[in-house]
mmCIF file with all atom_site columns, C-alpha atoms in Angstrom:
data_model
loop_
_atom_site.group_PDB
_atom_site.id
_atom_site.type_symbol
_atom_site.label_atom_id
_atom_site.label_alt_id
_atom_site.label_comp_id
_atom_site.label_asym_id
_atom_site.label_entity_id
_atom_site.label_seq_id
_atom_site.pdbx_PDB_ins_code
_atom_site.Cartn_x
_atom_site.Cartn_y
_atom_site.Cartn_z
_atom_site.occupancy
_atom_site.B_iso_or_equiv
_atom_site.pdbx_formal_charge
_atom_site.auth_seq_id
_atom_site.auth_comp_id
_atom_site.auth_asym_id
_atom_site.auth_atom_id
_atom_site.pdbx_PDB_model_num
ATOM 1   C CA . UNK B 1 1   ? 27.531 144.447 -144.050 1.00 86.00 ? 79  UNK B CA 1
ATOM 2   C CA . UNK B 1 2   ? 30.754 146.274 -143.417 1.00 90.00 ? 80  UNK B CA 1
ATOM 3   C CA . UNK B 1 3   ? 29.610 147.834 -140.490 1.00 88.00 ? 81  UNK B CA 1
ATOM 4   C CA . UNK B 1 4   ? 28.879 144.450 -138.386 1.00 88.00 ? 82  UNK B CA 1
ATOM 5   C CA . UNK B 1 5   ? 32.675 144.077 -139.195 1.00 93.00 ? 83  UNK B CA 1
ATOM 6   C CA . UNK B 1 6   ? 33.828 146.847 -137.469 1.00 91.00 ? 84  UNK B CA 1
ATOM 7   C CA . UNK B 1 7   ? 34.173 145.256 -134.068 1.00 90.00 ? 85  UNK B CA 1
ATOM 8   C CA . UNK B 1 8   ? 36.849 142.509 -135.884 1.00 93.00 ? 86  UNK B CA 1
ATOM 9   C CA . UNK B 1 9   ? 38.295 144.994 -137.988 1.00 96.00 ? 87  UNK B CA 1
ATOM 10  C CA . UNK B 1 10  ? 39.100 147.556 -134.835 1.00 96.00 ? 88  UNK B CA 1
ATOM 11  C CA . UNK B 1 11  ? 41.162 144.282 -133.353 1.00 96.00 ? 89  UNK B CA 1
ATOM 12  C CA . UNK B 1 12  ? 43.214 144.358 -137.003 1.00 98.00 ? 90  UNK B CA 1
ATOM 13  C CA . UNK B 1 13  ? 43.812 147.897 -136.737 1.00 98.00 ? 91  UNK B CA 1
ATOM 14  C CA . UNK B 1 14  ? 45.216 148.469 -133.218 1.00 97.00 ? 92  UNK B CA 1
ATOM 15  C CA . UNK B 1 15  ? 47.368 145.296 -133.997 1.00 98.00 ? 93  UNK B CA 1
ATOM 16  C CA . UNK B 1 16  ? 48.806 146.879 -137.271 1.00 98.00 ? 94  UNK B CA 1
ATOM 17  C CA . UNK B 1 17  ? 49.013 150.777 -135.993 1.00 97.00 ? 95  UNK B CA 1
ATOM 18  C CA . UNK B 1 18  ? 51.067 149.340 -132.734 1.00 97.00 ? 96  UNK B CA 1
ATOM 19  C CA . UNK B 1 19  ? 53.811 149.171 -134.469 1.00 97.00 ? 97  UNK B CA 1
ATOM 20  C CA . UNK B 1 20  ? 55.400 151.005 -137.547 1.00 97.00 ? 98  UNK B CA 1
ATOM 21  C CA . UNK B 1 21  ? 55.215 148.790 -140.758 1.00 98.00 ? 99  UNK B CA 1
ATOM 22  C CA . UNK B 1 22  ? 55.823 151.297 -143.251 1.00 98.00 ? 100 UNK B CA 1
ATOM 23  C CA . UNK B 1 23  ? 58.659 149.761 -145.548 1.00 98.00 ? 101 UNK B CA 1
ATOM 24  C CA . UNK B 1 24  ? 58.752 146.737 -143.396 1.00 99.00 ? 102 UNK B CA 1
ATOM 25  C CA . UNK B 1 25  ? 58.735 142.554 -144.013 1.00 99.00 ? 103 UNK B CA 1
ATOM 26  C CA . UNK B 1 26  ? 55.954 141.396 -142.130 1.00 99.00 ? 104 UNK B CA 1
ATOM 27  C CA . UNK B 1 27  ? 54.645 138.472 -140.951 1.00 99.00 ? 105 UNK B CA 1
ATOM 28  C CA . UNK B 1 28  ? 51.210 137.717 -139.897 1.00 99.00 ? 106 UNK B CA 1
ATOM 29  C CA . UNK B 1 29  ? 50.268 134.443 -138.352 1.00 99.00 ? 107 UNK B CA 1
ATOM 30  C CA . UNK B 1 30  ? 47.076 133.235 -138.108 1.00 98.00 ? 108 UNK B CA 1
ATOM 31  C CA . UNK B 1 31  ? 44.427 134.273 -141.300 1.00 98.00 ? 109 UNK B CA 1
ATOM 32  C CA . UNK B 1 32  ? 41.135 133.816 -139.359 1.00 95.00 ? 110 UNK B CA 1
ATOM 33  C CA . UNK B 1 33  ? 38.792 136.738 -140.316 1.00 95.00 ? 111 UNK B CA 1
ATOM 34  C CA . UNK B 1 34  ? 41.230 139.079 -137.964 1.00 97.00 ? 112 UNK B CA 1
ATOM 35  C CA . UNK B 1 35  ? 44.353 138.304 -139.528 1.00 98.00 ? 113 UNK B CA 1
ATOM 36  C CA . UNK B 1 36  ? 42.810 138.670 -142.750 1.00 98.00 ? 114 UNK B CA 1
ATOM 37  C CA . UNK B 1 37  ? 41.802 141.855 -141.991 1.00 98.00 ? 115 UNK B CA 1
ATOM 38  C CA . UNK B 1 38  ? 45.439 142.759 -140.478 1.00 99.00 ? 116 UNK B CA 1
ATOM 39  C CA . UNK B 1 39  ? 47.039 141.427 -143.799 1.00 99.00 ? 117 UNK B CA 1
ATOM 40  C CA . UNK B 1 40  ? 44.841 143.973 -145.796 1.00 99.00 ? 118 UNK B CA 1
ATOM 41  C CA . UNK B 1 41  ? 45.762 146.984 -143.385 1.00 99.00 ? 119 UNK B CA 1
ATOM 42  C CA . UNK B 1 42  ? 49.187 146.034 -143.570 1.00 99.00 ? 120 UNK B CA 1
ATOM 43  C CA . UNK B 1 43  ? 49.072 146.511 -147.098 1.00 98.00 ? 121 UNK B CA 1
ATOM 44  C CA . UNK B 1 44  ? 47.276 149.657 -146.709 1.00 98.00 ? 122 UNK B CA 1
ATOM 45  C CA . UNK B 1 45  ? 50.028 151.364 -144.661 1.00 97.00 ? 123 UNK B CA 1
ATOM 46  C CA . UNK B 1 46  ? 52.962 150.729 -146.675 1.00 98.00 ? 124 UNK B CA 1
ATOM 47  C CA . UNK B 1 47  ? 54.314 147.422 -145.862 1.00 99.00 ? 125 UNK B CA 1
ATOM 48  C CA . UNK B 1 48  ? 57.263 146.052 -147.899 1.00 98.00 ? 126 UNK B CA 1
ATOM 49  C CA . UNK B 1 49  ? 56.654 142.806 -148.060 1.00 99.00 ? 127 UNK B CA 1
ATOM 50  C CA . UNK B 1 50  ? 53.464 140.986 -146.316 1.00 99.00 ? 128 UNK B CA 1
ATOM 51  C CA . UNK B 1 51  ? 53.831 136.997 -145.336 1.00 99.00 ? 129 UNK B CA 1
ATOM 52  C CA . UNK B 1 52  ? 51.412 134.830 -143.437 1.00 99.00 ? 130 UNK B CA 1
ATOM 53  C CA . UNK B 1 53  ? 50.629 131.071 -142.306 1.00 99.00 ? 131 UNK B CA 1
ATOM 54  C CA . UNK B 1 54  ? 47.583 129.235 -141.279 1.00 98.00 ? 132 UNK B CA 1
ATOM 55  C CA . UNK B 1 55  ? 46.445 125.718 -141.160 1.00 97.00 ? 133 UNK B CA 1
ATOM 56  C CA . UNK B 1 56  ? 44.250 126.062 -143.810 1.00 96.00 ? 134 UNK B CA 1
ATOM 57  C CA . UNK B 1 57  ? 44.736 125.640 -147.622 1.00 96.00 ? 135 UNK B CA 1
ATOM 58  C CA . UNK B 1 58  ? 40.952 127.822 -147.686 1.00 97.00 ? 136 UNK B CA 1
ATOM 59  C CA . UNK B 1 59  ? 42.192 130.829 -145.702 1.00 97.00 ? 137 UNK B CA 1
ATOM 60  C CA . UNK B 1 60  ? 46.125 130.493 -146.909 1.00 98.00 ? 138 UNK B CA 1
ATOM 61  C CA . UNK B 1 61  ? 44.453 131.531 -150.500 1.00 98.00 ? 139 UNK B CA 1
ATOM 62  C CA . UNK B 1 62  ? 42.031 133.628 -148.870 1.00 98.00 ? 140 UNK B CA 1
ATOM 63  C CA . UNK B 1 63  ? 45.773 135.887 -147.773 1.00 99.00 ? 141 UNK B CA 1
ATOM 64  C CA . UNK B 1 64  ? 47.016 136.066 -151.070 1.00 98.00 ? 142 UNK B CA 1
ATOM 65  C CA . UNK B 1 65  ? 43.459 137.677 -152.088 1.00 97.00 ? 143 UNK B CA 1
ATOM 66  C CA . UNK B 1 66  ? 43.518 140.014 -148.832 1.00 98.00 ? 144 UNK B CA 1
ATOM 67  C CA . UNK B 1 67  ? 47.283 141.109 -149.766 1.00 98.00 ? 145 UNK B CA 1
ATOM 68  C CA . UNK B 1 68  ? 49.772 138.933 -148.810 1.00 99.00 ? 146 UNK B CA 1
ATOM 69  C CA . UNK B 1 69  ? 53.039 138.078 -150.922 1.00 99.00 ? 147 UNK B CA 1
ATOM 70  C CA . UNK B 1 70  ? 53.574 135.050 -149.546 1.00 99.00 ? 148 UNK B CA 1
ATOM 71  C CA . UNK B 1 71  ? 51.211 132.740 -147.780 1.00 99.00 ? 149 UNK B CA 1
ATOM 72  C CA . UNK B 1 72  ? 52.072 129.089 -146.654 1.00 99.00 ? 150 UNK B CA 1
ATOM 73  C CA . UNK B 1 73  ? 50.677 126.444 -144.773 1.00 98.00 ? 151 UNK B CA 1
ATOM 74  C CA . UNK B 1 74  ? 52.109 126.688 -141.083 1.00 98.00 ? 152 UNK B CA 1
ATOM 75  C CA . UNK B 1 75  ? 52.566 122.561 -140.748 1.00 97.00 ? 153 UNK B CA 1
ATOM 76  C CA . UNK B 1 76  ? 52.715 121.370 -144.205 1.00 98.00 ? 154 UNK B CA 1
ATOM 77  C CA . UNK B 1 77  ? 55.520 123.498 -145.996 1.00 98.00 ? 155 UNK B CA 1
ATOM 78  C CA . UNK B 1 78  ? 58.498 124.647 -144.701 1.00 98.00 ? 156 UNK B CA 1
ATOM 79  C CA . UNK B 1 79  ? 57.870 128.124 -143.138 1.00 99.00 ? 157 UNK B CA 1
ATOM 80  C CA . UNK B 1 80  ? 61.259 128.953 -141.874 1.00 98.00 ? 158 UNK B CA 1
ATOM 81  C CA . UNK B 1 81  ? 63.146 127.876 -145.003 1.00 98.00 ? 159 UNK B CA 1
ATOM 82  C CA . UNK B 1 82  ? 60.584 129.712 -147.236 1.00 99.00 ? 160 UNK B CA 1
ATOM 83  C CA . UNK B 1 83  ? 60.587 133.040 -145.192 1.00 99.00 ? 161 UNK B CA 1
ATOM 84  C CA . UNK B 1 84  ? 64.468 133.345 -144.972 1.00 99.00 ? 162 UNK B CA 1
ATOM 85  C CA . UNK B 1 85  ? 64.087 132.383 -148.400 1.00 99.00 ? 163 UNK B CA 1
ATOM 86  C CA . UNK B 1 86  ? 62.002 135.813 -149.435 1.00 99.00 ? 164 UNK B CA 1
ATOM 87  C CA . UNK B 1 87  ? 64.053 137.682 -146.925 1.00 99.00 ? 165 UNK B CA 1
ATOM 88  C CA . UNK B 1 88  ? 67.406 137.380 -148.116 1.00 98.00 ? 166 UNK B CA 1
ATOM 89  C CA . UNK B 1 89  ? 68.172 135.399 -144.734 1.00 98.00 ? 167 UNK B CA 1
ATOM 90  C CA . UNK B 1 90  ? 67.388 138.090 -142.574 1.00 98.00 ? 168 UNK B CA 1
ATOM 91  C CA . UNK B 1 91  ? 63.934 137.456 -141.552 1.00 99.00 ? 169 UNK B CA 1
ATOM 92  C CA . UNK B 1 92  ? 60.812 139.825 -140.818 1.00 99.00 ? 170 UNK B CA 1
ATOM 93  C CA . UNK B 1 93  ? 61.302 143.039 -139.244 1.00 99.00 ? 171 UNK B CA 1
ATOM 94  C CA . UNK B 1 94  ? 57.835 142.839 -137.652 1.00 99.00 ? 172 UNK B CA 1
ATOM 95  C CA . UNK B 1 95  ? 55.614 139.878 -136.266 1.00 99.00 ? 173 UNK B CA 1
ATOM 96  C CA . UNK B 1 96  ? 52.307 140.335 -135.698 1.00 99.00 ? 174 UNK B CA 1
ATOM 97  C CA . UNK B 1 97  ? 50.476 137.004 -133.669 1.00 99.00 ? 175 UNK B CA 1
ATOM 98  C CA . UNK B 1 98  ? 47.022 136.298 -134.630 1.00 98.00 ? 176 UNK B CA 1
ATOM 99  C CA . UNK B 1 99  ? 46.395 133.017 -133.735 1.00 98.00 ? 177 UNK B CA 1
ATOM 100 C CA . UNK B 1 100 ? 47.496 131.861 -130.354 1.00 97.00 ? 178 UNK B CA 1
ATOM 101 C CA . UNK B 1 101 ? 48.974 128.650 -131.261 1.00 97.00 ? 179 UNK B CA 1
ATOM 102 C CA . UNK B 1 102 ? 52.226 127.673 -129.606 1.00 97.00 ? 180 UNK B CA 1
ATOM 103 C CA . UNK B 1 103 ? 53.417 126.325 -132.735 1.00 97.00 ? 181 UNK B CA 1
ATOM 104 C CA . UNK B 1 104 ? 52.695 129.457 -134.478 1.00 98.00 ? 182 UNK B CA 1
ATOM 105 C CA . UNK B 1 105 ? 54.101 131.778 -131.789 1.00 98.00 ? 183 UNK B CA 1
ATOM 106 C CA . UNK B 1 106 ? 57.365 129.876 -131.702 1.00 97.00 ? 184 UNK B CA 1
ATOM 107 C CA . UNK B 1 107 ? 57.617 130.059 -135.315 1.00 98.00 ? 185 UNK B CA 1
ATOM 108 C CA . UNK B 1 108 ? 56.873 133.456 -135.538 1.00 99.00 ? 186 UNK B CA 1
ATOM 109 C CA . UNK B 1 109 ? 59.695 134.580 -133.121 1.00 99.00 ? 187 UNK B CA 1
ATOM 110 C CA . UNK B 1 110 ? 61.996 132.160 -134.717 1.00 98.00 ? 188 UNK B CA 1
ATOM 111 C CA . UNK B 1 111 ? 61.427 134.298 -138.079 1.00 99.00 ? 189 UNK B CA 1
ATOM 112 C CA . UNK B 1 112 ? 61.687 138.097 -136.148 1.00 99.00 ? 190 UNK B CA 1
ATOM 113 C CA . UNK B 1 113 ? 64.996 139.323 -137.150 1.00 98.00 ? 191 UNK B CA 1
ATOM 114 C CA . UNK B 1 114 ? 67.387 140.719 -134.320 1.00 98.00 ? 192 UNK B CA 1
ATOM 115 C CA . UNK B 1 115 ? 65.463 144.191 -133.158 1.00 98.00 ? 193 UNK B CA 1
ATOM 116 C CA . UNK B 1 116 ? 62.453 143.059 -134.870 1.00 99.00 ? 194 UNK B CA 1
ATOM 117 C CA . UNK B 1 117 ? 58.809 144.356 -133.376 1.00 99.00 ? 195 UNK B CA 1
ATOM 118 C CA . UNK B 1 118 ? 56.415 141.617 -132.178 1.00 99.00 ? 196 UNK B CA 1
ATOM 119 C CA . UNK B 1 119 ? 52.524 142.897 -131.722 1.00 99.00 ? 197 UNK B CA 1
ATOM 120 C CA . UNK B 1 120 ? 50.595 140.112 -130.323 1.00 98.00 ? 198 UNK B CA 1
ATOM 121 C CA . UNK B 1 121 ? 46.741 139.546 -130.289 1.00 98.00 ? 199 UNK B CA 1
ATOM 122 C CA . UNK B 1 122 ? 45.921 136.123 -130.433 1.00 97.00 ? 200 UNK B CA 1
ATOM 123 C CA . UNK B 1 123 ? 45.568 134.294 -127.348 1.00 97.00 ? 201 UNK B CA 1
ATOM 124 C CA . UNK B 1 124 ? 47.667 130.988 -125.804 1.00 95.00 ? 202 UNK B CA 1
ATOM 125 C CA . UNK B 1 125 ? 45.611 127.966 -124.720 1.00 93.00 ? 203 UNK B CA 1
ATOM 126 C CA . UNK B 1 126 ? 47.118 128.222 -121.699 1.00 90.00 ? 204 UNK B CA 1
ATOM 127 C CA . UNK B 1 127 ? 50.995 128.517 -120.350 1.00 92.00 ? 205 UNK B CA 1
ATOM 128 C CA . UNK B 1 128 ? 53.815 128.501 -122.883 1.00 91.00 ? 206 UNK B CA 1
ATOM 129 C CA . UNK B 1 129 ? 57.044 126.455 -123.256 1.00 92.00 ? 207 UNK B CA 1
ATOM 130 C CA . UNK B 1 130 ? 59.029 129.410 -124.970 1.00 92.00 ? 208 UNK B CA 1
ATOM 131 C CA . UNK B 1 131 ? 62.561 129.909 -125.510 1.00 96.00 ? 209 UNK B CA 1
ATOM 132 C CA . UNK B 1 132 ? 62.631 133.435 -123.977 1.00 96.00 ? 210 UNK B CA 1
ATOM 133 C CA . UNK B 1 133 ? 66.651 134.164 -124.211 1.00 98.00 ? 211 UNK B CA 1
ATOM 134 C CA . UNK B 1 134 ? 66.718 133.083 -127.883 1.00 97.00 ? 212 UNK B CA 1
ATOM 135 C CA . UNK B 1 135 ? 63.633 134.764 -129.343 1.00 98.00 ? 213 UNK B CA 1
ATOM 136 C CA . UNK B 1 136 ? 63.318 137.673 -127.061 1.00 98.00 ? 214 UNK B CA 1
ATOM 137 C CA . UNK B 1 137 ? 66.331 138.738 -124.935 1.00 98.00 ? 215 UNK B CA 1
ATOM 138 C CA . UNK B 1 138 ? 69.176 137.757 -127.339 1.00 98.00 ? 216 UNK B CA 1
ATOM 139 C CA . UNK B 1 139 ? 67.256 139.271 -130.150 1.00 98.00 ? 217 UNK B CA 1
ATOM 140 C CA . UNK B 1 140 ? 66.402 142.450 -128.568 1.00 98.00 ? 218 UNK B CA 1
ATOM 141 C CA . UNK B 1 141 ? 62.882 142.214 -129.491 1.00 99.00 ? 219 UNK B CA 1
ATOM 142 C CA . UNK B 1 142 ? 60.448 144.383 -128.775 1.00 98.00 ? 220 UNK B CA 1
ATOM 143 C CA . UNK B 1 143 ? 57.476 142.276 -127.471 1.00 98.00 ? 221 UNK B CA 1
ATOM 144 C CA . UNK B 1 144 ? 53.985 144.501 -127.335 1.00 98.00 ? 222 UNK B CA 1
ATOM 145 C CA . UNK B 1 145 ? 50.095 142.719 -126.192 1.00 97.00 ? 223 UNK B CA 1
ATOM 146 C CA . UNK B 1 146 ? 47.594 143.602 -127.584 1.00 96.00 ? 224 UNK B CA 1
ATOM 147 C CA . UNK B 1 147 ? 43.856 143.867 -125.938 1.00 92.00 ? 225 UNK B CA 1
ATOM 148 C CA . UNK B 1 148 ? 40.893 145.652 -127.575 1.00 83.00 ? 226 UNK B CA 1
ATOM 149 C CA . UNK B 1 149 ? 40.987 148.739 -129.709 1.00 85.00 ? 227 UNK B CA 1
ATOM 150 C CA . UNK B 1 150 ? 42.337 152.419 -128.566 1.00 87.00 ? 228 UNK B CA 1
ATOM 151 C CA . UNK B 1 151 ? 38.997 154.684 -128.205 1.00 84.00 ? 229 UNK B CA 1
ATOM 152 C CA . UNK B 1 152 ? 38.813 156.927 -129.941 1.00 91.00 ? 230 UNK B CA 1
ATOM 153 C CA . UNK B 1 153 ? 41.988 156.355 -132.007 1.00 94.00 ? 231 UNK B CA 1
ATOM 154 C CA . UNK B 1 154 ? 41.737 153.478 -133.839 1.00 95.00 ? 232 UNK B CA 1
ATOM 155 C CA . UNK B 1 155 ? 37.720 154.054 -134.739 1.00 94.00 ? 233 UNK B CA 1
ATOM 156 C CA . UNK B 1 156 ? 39.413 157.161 -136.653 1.00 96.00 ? 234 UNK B CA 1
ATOM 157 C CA . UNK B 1 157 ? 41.657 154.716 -138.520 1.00 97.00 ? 235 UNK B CA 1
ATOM 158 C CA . UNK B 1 158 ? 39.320 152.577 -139.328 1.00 96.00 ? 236 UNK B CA 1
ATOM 159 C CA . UNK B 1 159 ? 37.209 154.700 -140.635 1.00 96.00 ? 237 UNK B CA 1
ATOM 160 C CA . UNK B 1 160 ? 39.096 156.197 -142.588 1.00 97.00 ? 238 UNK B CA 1
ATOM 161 C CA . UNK B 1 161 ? 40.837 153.334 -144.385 1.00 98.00 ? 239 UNK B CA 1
ATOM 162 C CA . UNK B 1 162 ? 37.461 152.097 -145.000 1.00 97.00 ? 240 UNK B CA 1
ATOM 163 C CA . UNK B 1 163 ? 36.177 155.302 -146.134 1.00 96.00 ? 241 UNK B CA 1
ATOM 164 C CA . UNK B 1 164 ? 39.382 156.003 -148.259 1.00 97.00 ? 242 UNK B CA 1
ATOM 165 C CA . UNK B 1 165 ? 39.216 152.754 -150.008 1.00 97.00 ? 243 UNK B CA 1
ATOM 166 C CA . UNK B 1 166 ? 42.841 152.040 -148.897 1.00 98.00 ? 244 UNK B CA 1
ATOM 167 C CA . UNK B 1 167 ? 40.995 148.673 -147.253 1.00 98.00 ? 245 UNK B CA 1
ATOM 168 C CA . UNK B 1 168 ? 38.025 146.900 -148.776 1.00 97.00 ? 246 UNK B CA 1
ATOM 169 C CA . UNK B 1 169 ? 36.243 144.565 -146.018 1.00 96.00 ? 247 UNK B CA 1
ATOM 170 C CA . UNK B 1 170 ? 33.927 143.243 -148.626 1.00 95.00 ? 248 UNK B CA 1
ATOM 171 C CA . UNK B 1 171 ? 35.471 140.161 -149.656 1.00 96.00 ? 249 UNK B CA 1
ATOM 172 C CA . UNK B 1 172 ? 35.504 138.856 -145.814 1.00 96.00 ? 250 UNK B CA 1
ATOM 173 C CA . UNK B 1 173 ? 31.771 138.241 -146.241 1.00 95.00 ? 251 UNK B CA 1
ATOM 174 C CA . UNK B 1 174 ? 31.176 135.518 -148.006 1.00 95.00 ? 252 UNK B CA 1
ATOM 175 C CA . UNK B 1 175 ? 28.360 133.204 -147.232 1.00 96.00 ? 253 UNK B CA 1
ATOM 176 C CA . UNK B 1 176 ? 24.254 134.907 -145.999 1.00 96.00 ? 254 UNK B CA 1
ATOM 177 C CA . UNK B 1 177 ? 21.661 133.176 -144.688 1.00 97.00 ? 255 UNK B CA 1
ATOM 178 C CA . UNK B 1 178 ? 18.358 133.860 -143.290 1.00 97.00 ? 256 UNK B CA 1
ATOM 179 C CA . UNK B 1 179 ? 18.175 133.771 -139.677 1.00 96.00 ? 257 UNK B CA 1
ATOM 180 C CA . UNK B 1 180 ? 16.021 130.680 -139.930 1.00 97.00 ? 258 UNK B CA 1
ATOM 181 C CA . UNK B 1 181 ? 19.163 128.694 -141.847 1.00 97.00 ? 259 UNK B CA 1
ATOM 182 C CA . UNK B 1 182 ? 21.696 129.402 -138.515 1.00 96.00 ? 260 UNK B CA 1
ATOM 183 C CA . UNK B 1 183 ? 22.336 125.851 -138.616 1.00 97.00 ? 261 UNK B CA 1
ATOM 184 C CA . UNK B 1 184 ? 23.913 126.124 -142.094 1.00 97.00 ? 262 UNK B CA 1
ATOM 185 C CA . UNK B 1 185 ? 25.415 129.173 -141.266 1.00 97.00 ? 263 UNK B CA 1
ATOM 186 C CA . UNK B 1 186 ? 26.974 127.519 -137.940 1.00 97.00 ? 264 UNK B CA 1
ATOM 187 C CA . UNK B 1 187 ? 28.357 124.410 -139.853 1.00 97.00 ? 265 UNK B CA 1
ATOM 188 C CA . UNK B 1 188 ? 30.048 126.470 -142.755 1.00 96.00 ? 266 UNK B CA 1
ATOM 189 C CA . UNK B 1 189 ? 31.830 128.472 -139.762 1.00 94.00 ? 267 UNK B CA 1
ATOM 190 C CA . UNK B 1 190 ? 32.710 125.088 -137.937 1.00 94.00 ? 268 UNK B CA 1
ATOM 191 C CA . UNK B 1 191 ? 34.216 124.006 -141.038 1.00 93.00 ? 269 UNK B CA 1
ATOM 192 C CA . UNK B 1 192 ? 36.827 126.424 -141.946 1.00 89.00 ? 270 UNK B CA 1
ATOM 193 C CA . UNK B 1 193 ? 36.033 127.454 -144.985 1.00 92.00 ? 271 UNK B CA 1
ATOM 194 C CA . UNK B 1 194 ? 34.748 130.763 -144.877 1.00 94.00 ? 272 UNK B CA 1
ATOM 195 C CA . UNK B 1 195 ? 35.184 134.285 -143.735 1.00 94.00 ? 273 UNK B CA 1
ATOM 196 C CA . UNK B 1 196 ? 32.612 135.619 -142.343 1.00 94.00 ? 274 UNK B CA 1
ATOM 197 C CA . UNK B 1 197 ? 29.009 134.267 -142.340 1.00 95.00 ? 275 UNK B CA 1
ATOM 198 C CA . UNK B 1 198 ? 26.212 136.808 -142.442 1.00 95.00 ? 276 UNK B CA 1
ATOM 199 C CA . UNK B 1 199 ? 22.775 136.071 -141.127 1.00 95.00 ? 277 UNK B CA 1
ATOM 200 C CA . UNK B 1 200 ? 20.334 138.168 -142.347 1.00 93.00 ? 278 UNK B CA 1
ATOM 201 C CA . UNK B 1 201 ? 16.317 138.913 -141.134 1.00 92.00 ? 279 UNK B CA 1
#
């Protein structure tokens, strides 16, 4: 079972290695299965302080199980307020963009602190209204995209925070099915409410 998560948990790992978190606040935003995964390897390298947001109540609890100090609902609390809150006012030294949403991205920048590191590997629906001066330029922020995995590098990493036990992937699996049931498996994925959904022979 871990090893059909290998392909997710190589996007987690370049994300988190592309910058350096050790002692840092971070914030992750978006906790599909990825982010998840990127919370948990966060944790694993030495991160100070680990927050994260999602629109989901299933997956914001699913964070605090994967790692996270702080996870809140990116619509329904108030993010900024609670972040500056943890952080002393000073914000998160590091973002790192899982999701892709506008709303999300903009909230995430508004949180980096002045000098901060941004890794990004979720993807926009499209073009962006962004305030570039005041989240980027002003700040000094060091913006960095993120696309695939490094070969061979990050299969080493992820090896061997699997293999060390610093990172355990099992939790992300939680509902199987036969491969005759992939219409229940489908609609538990549609709904939210899982991690990932293993279909089995």
């Amino acid at each position: 079972e871990i090893a059909v998560l290998q392909e997710n948990f190589g996007n987690a790992v370049h994300t988190a290695f592309a910058v350096d978190l050790r002692a840092k606040k971070v914030l992750v935003t978006g906790c599909g299965p990825v982010g998840l995964m990127t919370i948990a390897v966060a944790r694993a390298i030495g991160a100070r302080a680990i927050y994260a947001t999602d629109i989901s109540s299933y997956r914001i609890e699913f964070a605090h199980r994967m790692g996270a100090d702080l996870a809140l609902h990116a619509t329904k609390d108030p993010v900024i307020e609670r972040v500056l809150e943890a952080t002393d006012g000073e914000g998160v030294d590091v973002l790192l963009e899982m999701s892709g949403a506008p709303s999300a991205i903009d909230q995430g920048f508004s949180l980096l602190k002045p000098g901060g590191d941004a890794a990004l590997l979720g993807v926009a629906p499209g073009t962006l209204t962004f305030d570039w001066n005041h989240h980027i330029v002003f700040k000094a922020a060091r913006v960095l995209g993120i696309s695939g995995r490094k070969l061979w590098q990050t299969w080493y990493q992820s090896r061997g925070l699997i293999r060390s036990g610093a990172v355990d992937l099992s939790p992300l699996v939680t509902h199987r099915f036969k491969l005759v049931e992939f219409d229940k498996a489908f609609k538990i994925m549609s709904s939210g409410n899982s991690g990932k959904v293993m279909l089995t022979p």
